[in-house]
mmCIF file of C-alpha atoms in Angstrom:
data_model
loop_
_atom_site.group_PDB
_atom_site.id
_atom_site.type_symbol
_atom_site.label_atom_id
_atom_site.label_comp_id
_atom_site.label_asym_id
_atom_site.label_seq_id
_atom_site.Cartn_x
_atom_site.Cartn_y
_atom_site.Cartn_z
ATOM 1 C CA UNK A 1 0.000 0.000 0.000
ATOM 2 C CA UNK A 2 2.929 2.756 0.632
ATOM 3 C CA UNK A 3 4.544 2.360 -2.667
ATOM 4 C CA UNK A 4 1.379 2.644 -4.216
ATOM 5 C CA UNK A 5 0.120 5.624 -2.149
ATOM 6 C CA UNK A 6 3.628 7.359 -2.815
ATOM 7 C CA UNK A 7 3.768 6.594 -6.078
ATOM 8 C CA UNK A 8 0.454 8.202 -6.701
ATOM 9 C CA UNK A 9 0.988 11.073 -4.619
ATOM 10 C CA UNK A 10 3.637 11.932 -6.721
ATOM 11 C CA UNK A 11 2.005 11.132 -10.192
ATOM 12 C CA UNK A 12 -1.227 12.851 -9.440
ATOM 13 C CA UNK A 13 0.115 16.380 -7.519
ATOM 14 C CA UNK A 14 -3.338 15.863 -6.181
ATOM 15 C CA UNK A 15 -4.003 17.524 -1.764
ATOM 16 C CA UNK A 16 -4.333 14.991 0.447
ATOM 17 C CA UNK A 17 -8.055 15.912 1.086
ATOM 18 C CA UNK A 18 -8.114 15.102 -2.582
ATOM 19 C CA UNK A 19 -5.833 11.757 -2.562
ATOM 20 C CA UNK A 20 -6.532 10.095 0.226
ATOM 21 C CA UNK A 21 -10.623 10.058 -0.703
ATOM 22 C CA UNK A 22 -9.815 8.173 -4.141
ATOM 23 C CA UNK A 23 -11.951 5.376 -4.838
ATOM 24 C CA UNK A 24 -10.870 2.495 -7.088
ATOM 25 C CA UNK A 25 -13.078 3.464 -9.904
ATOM 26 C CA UNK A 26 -11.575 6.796 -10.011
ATOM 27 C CA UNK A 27 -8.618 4.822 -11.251
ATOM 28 C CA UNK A 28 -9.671 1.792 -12.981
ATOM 29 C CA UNK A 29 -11.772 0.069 -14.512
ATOM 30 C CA UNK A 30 -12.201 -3.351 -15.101
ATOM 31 C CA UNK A 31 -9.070 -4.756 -14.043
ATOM 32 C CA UNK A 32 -7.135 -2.004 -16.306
ATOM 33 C CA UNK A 33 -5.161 1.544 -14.783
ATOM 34 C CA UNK A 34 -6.169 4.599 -16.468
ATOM 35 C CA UNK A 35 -3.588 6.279 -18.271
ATOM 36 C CA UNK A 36 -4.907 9.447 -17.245
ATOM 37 C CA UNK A 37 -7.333 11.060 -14.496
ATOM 38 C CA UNK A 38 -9.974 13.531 -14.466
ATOM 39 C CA UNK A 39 -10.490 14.907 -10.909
ATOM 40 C CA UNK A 40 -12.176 17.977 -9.588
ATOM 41 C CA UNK A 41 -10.450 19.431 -6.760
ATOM 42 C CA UNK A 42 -12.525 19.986 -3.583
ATOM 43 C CA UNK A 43 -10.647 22.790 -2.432
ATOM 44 C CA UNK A 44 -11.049 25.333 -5.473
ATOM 45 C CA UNK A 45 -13.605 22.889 -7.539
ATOM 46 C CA UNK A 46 -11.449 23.333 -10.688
ATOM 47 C CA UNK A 47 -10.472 20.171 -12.787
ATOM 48 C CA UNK A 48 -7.157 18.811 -13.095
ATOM 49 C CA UNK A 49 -5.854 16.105 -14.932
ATOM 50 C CA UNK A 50 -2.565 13.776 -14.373
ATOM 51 C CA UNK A 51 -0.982 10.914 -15.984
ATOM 52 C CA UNK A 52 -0.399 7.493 -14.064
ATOM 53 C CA UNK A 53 3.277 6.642 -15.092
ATOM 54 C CA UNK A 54 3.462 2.669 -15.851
ATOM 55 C CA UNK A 55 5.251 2.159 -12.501
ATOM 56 C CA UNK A 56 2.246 3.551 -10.546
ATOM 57 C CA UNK A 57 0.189 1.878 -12.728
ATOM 58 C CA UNK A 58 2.077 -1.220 -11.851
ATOM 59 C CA UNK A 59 1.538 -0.992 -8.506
ATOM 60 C CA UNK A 60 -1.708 0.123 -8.304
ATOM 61 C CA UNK A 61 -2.994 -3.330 -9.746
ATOM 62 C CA UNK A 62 -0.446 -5.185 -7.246
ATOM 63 C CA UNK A 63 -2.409 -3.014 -4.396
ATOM 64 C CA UNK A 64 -5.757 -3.366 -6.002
ATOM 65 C CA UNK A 65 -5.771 -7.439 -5.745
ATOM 66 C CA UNK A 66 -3.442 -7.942 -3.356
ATOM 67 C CA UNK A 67 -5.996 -5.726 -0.730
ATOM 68 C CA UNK A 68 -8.913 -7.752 -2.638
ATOM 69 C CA UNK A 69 -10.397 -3.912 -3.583
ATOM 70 C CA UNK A 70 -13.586 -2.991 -5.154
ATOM 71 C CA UNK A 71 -14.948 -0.711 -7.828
ATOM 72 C CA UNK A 72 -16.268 1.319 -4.840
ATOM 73 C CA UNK A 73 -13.543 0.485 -2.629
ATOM 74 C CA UNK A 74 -11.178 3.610 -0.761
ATOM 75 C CA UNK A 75 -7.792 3.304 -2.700
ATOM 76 C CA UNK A 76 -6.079 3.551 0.954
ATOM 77 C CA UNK A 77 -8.887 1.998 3.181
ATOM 78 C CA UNK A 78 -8.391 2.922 6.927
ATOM 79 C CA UNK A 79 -7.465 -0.354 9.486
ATOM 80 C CA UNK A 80 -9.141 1.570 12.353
ATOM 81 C CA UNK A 81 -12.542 3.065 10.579
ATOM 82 C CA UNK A 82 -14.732 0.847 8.544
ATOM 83 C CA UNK A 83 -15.559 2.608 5.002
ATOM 84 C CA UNK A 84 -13.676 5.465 5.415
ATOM 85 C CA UNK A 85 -9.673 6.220 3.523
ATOM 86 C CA UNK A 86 -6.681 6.452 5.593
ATOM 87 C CA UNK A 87 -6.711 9.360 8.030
ATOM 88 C CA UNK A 88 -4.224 12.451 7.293
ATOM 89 C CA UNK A 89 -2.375 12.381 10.071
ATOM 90 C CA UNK A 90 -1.335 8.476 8.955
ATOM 91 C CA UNK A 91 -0.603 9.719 5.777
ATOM 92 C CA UNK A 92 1.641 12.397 7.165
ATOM 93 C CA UNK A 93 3.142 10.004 9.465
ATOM 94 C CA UNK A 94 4.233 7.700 6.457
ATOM 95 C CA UNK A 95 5.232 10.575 4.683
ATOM 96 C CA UNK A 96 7.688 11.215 7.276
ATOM 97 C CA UNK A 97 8.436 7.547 7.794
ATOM 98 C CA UNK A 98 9.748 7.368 4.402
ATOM 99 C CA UNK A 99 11.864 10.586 4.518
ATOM 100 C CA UNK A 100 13.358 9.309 7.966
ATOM 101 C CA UNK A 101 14.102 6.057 6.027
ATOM 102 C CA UNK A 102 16.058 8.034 3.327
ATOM 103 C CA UNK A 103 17.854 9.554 6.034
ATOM 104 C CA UNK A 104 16.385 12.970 5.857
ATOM 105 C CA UNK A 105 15.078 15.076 8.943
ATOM 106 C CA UNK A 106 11.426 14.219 8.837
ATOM 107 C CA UNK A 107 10.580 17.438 9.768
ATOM 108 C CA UNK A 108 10.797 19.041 6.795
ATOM 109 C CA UNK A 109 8.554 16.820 4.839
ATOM 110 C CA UNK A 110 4.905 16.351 5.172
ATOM 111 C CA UNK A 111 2.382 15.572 3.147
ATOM 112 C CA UNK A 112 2.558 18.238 0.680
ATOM 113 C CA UNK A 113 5.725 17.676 -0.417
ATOM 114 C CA UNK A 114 4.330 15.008 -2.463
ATOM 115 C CA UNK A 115 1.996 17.261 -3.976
ATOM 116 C CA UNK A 116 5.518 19.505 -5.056
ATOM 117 C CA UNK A 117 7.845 17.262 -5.835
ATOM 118 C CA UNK A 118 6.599 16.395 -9.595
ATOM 119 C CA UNK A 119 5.112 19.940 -10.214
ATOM 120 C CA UNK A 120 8.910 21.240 -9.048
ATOM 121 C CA UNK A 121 10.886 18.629 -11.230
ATOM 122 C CA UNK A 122 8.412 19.721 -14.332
ATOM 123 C CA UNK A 123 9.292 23.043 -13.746
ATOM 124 C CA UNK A 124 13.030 22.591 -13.468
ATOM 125 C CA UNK A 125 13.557 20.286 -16.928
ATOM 126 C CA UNK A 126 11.330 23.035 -18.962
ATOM 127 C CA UNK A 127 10.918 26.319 -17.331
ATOM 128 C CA UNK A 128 7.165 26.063 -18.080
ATOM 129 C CA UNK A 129 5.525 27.465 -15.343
ATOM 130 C CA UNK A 130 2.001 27.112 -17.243
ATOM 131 C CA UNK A 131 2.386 23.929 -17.188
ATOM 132 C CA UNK A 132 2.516 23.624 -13.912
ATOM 133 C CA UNK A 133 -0.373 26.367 -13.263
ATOM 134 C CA UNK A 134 -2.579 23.652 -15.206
ATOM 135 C CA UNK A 135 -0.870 20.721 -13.489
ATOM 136 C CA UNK A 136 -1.798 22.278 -10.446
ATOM 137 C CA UNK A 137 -4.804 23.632 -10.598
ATOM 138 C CA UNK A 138 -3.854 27.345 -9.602
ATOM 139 C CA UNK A 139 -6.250 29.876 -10.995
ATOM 140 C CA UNK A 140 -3.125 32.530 -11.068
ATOM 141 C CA UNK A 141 0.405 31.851 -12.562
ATOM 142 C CA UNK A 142 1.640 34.126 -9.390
ATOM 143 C CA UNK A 143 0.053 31.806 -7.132
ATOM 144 C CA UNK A 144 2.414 28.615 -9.075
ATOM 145 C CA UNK A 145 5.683 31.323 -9.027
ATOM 146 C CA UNK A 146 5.038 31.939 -5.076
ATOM 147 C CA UNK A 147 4.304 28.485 -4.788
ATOM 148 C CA UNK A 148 7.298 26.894 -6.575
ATOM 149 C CA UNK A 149 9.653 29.672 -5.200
ATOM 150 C CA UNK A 150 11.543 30.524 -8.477
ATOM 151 C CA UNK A 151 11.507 33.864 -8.474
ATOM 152 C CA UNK A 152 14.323 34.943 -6.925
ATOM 153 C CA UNK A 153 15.968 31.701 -7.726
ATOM 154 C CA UNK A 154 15.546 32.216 -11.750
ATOM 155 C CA UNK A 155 16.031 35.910 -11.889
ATOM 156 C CA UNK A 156 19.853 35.672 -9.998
ATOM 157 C CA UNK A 157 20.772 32.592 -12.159
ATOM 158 C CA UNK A 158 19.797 34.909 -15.568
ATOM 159 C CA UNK A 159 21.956 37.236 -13.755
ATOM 160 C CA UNK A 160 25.025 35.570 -13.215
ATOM 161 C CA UNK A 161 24.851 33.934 -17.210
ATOM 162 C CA UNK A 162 25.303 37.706 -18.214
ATOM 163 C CA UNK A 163 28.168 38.815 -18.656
ATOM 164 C CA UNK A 164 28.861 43.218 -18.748
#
């Protein structure tokens, strides 16, 4: 279940009020992994799309029959609360599991950081920050610039490739 919950995480840039309240249909369909994903935020109700990478989609069937899941099934069913998705807090804690296990101070990550980490790699192999407004789901490219912090970062590395 972690691998698969990571690896989605990261493929889908999706909250975790968003994530963690995925069902199995939202995903699949008849044994097979979508490709891609239509999914209304709840936050801002604006529709986002994201790709499941073959690796995620790899694991998600593993999960999906190995946890004996249903069409109507929580992707990350809770062990505590009958019908309901794993709780934030859990998901936080195995967020910070997993950077502990990478040997990284587990205080820095939390659950958003799954949420950034594909929007910031997009960003930093094409310099689209479009992109990764519509990846997002931002209604304002200055809300992706504050978000991704490359302001500064951008303007001083044009800077220093300029030569007077």
């Amino acid at each position: 279940m972690q691998l698969t919950l990571l690896n989605l995480a990261i493929d889908s840039k999706l909250l975790a009020s968003d994530l963690l309240p995925l069902k199995v249909c939202n995903v699949s369909s008849q044994g097979m992994v979508f490709d891609r994903v239509k999914h209304v935020q709840r936050k801002t109700d604006i529709e986002v799309q994201f790709e499941i990478t073959s690796k995620t989609q790899n694991s998600l069937i593993k999960w999906i029959l190995s946890a004996s899941l249903t069409a109507g099934n929580y992707l990350f069913p809770s062990l505590r609360r009958k019908q309901q998705p794993i709780s934030y807090s859990y998901y936080r804690y195995l967020v910070r599991t997993w950077a502990s296990n990478l040997g990284l101070d587990p205080s820095f990550y939390g659950t958003h950081s799954m949420r950034r980490t594909k929007a910031t790699l997009v960003y930093a192999q094409t310099k689209n920050i479009r992109a990764v407004q519509l990846l997002l789901g931002h209604t304002k490219v200055d809300n992706t610039i504050r978000y991704l912090g490359v302001e500064l970062e951008d303007a001083l590395r044009l800077s220093e490739g300029i030569d007077c």
